[in-house]
PDB file of C-alpha atoms in Angstrom:
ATOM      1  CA  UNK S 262       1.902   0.437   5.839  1.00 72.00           C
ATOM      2  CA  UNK S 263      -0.753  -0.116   3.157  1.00 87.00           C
ATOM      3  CA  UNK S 264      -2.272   1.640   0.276  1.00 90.00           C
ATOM      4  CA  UNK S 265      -5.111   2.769   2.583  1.00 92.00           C
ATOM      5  CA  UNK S 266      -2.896   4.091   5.226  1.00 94.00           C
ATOM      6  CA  UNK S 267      -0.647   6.119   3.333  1.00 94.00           C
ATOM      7  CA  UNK S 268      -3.215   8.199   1.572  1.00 94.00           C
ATOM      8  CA  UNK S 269      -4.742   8.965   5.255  1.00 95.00           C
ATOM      9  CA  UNK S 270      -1.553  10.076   5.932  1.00 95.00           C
ATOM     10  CA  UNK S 271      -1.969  12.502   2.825  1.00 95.00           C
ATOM     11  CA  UNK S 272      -4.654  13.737   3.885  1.00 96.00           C
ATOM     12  CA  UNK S 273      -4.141  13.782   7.343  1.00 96.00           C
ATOM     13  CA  UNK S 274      -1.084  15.912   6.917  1.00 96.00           C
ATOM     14  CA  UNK S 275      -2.623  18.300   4.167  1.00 96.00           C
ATOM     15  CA  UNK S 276      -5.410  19.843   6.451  1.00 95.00           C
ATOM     16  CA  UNK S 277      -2.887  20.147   9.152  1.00 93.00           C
ATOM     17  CA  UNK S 278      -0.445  22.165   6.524  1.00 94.00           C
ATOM     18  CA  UNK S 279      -3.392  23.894   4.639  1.00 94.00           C
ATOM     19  CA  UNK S 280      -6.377  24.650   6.756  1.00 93.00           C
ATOM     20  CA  UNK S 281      -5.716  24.179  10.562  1.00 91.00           C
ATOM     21  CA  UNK S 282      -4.092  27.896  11.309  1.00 88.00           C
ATOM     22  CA  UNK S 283      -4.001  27.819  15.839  1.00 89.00           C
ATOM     23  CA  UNK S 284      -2.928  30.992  17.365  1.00 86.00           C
ATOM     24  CA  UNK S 285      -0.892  29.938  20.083  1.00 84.00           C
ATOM     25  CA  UNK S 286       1.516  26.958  19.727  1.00 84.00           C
ATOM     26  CA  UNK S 287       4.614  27.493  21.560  1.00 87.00           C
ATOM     27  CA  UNK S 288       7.443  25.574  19.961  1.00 86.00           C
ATOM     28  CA  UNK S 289       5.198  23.447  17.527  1.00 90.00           C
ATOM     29  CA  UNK S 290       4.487  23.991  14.056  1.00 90.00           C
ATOM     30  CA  UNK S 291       1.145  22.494  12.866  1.00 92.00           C
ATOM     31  CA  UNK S 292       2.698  23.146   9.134  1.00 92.00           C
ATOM     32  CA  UNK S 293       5.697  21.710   9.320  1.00 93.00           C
ATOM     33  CA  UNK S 294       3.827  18.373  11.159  1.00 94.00           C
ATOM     34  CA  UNK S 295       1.279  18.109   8.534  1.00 95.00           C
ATOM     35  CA  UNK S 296       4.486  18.524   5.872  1.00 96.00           C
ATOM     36  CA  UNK S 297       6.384  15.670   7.316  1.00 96.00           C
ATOM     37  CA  UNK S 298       2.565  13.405   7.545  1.00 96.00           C
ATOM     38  CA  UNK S 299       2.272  14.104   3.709  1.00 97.00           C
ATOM     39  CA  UNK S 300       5.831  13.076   2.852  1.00 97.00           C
ATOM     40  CA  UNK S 301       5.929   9.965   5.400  1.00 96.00           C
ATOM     41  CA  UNK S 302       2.471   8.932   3.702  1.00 96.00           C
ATOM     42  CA  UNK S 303       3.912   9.200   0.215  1.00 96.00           C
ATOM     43  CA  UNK S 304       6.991   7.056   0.842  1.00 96.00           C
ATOM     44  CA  UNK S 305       4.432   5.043   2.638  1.00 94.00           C
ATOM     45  CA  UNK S 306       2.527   4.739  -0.669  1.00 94.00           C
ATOM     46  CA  UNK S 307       5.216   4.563  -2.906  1.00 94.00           C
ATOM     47  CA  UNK S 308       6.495   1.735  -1.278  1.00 93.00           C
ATOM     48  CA  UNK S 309       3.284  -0.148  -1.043  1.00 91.00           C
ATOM     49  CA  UNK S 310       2.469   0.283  -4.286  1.00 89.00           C
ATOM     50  CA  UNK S 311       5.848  -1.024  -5.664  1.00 89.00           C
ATOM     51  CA  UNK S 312       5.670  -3.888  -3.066  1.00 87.00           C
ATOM     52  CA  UNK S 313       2.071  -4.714  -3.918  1.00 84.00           C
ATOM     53  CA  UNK S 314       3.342  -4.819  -7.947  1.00 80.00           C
ATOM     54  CA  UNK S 315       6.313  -7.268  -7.141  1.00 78.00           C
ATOM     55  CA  UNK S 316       4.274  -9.755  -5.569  1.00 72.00           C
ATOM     56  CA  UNK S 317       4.182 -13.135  -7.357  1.00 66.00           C
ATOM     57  CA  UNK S 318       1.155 -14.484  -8.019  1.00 64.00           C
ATOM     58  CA  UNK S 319      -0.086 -18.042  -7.883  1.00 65.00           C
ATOM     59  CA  UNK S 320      -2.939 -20.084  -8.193  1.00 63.00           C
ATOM     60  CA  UNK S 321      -3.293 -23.771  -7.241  1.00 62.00           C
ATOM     61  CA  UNK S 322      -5.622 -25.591  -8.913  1.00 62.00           C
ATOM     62  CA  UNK S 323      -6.398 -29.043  -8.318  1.00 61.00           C
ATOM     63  CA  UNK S 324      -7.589 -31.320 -10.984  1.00 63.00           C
ATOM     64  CA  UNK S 325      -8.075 -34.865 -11.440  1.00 62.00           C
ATOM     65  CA  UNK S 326      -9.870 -37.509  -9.503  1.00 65.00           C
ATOM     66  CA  UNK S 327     -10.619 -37.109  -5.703  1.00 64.00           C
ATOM     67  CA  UNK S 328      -7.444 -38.598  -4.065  1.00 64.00           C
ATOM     68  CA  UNK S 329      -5.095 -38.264  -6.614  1.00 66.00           C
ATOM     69  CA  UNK S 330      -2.297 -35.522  -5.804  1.00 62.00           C
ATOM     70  CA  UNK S 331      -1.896 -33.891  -9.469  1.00 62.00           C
ATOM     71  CA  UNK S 332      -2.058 -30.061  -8.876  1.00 59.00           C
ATOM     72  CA  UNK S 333      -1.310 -27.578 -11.725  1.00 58.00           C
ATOM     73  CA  UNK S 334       0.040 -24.480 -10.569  1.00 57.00           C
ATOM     74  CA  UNK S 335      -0.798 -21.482 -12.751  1.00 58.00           C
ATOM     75  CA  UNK S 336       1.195 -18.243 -12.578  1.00 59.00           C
ATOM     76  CA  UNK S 337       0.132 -14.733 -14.408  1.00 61.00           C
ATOM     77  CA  UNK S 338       2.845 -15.738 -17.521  1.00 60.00           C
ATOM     78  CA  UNK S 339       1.369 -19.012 -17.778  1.00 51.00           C
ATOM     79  CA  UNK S 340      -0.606 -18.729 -21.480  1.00 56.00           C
ATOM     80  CA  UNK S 341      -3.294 -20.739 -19.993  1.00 53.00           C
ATOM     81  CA  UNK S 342      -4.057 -18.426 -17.028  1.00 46.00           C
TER      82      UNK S 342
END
């Protein structure tokens, strides 16, 4: 699940909790369905955004003359990126 998804979730769930009111649903509570969307979305988006934060990442660059294989790999801590 992505960034994008989980905040559909969000809002997905919070009109179901706080503005869709039906008068007849036997056995089914809109509420407590839009409740669990919102708090599957947010551990949806928690996790995505701590996943997306953890990434490593990397750049190849290639320098030098065509043909040669010298490629300088520069990472985020690298003081020349």
């Amino acid at each position: 699940m992505r960034i994008g998804a989980g905040l559909a979730l969000i809002a997905i769930g919070a009109i179901l909790k706080f503005a869709v009111h039906p008068q007849n649903t036997n056995g089914f509570d809109v509420g407590t369905a839009g409740l669990i969307l919102m708090i599957v979305g947010a551990v949806g988006l928690l996790v995505s955004v701590i996943w997306t934060s953890t990434r490593r990442r990397t750049d190849v660059v290639r320098t030098g003359a065509p043909g040669t294989a010298r490629t300088t790999y520069l990472t985020p801590n690298d003081p020349a990126y």
